[in-house]
JSON list of C-alpha atoms in Angstrom, two decimals:
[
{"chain": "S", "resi": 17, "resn": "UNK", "atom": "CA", "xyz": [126.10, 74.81, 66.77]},
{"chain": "S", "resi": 18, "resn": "UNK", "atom": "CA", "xyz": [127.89, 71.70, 67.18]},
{"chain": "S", "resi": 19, "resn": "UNK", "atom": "CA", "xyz": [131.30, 70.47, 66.42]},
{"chain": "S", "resi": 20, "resn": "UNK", "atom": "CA", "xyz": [130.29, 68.10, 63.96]},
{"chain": "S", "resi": 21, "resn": "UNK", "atom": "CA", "xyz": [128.04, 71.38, 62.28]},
{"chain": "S", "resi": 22, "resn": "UNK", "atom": "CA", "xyz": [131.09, 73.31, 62.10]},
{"chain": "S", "resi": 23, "resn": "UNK", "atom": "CA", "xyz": [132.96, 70.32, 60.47]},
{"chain": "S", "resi": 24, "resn": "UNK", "atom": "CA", "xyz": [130.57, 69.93, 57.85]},
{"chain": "S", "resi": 25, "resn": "UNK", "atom": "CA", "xyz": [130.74, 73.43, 56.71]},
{"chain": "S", "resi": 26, "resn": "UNK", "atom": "CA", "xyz": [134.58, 73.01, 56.64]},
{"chain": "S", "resi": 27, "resn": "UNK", "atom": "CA", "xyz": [134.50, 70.42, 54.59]},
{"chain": "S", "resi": 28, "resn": "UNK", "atom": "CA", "xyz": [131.91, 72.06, 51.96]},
{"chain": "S", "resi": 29, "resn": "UNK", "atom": "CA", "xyz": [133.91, 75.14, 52.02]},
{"chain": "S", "resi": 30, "resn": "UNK", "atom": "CA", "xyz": [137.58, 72.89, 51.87]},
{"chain": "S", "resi": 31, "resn": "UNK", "atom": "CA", "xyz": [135.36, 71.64, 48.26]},
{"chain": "S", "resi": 32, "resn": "UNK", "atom": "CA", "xyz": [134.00, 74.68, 46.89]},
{"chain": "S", "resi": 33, "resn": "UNK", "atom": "CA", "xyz": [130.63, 73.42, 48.37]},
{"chain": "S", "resi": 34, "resn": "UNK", "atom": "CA", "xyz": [128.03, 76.91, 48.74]},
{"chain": "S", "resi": 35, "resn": "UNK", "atom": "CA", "xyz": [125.19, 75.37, 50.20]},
{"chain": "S", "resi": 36, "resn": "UNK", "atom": "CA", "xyz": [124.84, 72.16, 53.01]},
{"chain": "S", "resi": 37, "resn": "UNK", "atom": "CA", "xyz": [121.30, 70.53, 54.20]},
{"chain": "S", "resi": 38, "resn": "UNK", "atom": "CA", "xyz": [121.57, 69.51, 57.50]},
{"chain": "S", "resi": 39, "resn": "UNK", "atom": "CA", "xyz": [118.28, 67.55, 58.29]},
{"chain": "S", "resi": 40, "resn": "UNK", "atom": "CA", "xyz": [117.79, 68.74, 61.70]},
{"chain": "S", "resi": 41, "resn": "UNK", "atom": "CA", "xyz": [118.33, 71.93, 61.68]},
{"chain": "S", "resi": 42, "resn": "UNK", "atom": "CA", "xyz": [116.03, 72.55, 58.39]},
{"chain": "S", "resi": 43, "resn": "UNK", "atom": "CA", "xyz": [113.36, 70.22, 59.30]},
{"chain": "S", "resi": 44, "resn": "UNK", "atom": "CA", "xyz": [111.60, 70.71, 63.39]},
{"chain": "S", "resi": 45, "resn": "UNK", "atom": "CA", "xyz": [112.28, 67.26, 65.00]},
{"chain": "S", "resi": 46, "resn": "UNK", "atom": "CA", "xyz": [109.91, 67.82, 67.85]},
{"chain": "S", "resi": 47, "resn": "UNK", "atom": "CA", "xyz": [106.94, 69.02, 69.29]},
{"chain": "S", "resi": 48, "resn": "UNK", "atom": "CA", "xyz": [103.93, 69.36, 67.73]},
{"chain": "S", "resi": 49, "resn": "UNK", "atom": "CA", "xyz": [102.90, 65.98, 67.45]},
{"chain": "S", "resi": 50, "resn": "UNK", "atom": "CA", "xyz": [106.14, 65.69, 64.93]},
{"chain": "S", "resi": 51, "resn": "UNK", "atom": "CA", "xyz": [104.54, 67.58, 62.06]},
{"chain": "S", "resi": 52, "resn": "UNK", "atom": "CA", "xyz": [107.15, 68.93, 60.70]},
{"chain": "S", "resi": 53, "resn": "UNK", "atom": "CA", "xyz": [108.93, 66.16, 60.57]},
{"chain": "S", "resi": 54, "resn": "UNK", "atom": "CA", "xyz": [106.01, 63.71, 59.03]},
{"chain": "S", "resi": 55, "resn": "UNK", "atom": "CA", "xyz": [105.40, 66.14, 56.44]},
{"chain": "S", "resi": 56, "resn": "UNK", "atom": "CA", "xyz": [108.93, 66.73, 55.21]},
{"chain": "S", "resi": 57, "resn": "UNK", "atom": "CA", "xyz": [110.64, 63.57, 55.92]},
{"chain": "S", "resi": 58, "resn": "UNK", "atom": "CA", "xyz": [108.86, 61.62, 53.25]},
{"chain": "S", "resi": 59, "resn": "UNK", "atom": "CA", "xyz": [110.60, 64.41, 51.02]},
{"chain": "S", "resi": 60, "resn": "UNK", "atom": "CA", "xyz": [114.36, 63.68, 52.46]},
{"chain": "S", "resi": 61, "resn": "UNK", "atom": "CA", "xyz": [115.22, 61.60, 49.11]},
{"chain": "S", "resi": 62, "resn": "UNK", "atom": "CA", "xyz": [115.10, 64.53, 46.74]},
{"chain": "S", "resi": 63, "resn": "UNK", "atom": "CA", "xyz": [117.79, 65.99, 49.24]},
{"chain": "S", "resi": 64, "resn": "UNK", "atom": "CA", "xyz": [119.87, 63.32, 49.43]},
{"chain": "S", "resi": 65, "resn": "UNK", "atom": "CA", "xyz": [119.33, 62.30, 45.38]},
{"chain": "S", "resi": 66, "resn": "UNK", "atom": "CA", "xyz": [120.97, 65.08, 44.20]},
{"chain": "S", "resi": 67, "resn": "UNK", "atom": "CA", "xyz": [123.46, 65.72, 46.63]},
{"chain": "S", "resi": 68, "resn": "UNK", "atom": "CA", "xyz": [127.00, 66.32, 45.72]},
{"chain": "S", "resi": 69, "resn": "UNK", "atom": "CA", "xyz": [128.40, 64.56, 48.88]},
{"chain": "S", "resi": 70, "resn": "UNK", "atom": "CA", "xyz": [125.99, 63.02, 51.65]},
{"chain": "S", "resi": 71, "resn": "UNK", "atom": "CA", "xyz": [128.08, 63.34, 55.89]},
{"chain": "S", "resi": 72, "resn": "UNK", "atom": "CA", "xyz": [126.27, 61.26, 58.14]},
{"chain": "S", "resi": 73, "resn": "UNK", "atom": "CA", "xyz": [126.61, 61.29, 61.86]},
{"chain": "S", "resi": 74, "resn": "UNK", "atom": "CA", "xyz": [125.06, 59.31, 64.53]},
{"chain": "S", "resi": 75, "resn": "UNK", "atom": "CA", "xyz": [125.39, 62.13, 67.30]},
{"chain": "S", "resi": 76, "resn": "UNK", "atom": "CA", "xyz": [126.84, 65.69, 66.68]},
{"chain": "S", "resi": 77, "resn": "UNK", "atom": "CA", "xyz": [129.05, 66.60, 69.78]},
{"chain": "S", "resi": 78, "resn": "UNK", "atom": "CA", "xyz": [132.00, 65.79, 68.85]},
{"chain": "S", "resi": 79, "resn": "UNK", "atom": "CA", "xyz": [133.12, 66.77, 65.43]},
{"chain": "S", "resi": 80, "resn": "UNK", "atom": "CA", "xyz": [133.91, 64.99, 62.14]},
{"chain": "S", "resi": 81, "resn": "UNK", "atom": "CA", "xyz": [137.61, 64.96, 62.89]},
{"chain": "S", "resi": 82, "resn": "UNK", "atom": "CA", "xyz": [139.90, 63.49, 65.17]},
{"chain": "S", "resi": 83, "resn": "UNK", "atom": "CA", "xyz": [143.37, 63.52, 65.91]},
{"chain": "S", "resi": 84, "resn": "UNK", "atom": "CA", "xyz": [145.25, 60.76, 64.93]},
{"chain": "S", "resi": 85, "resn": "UNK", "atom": "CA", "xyz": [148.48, 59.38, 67.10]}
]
């Protein structure tokens, strides 16, 4: 898993948080014609409606956190 994966289930554990969606790994993203993806993502705003806390990341390789000078 990625850095930013890990992060994410720091933070939900740091806030007592037992369960975390992460879009792309719950929903196949390719092949297939996109199926997956076309049926579910229409879907994605019950997730994200009642969500305690919504992360957002543009690309996951490098974590959530960085170190600060």
């Amino acid at each position: 898993l990625s850095q930013t994966f890990l992060d994410s289930f720091e933070v939900a554990k740091r806030l007592g948080v037992h369960y975390i969606w992460i879009d792309s790994l719950c929903i196949i993203q390719e092949g297939d014609n996109y199926s997956d993806w076309k049926k579910e993502a229409p879907m994605m705003y019950q997730v994200y409606t009642n969500s305690f806390l919504n992360v957002s990341a543009n690309w996951g390789s490098s974590g959530l956190f960085v170190k600060r000078d």
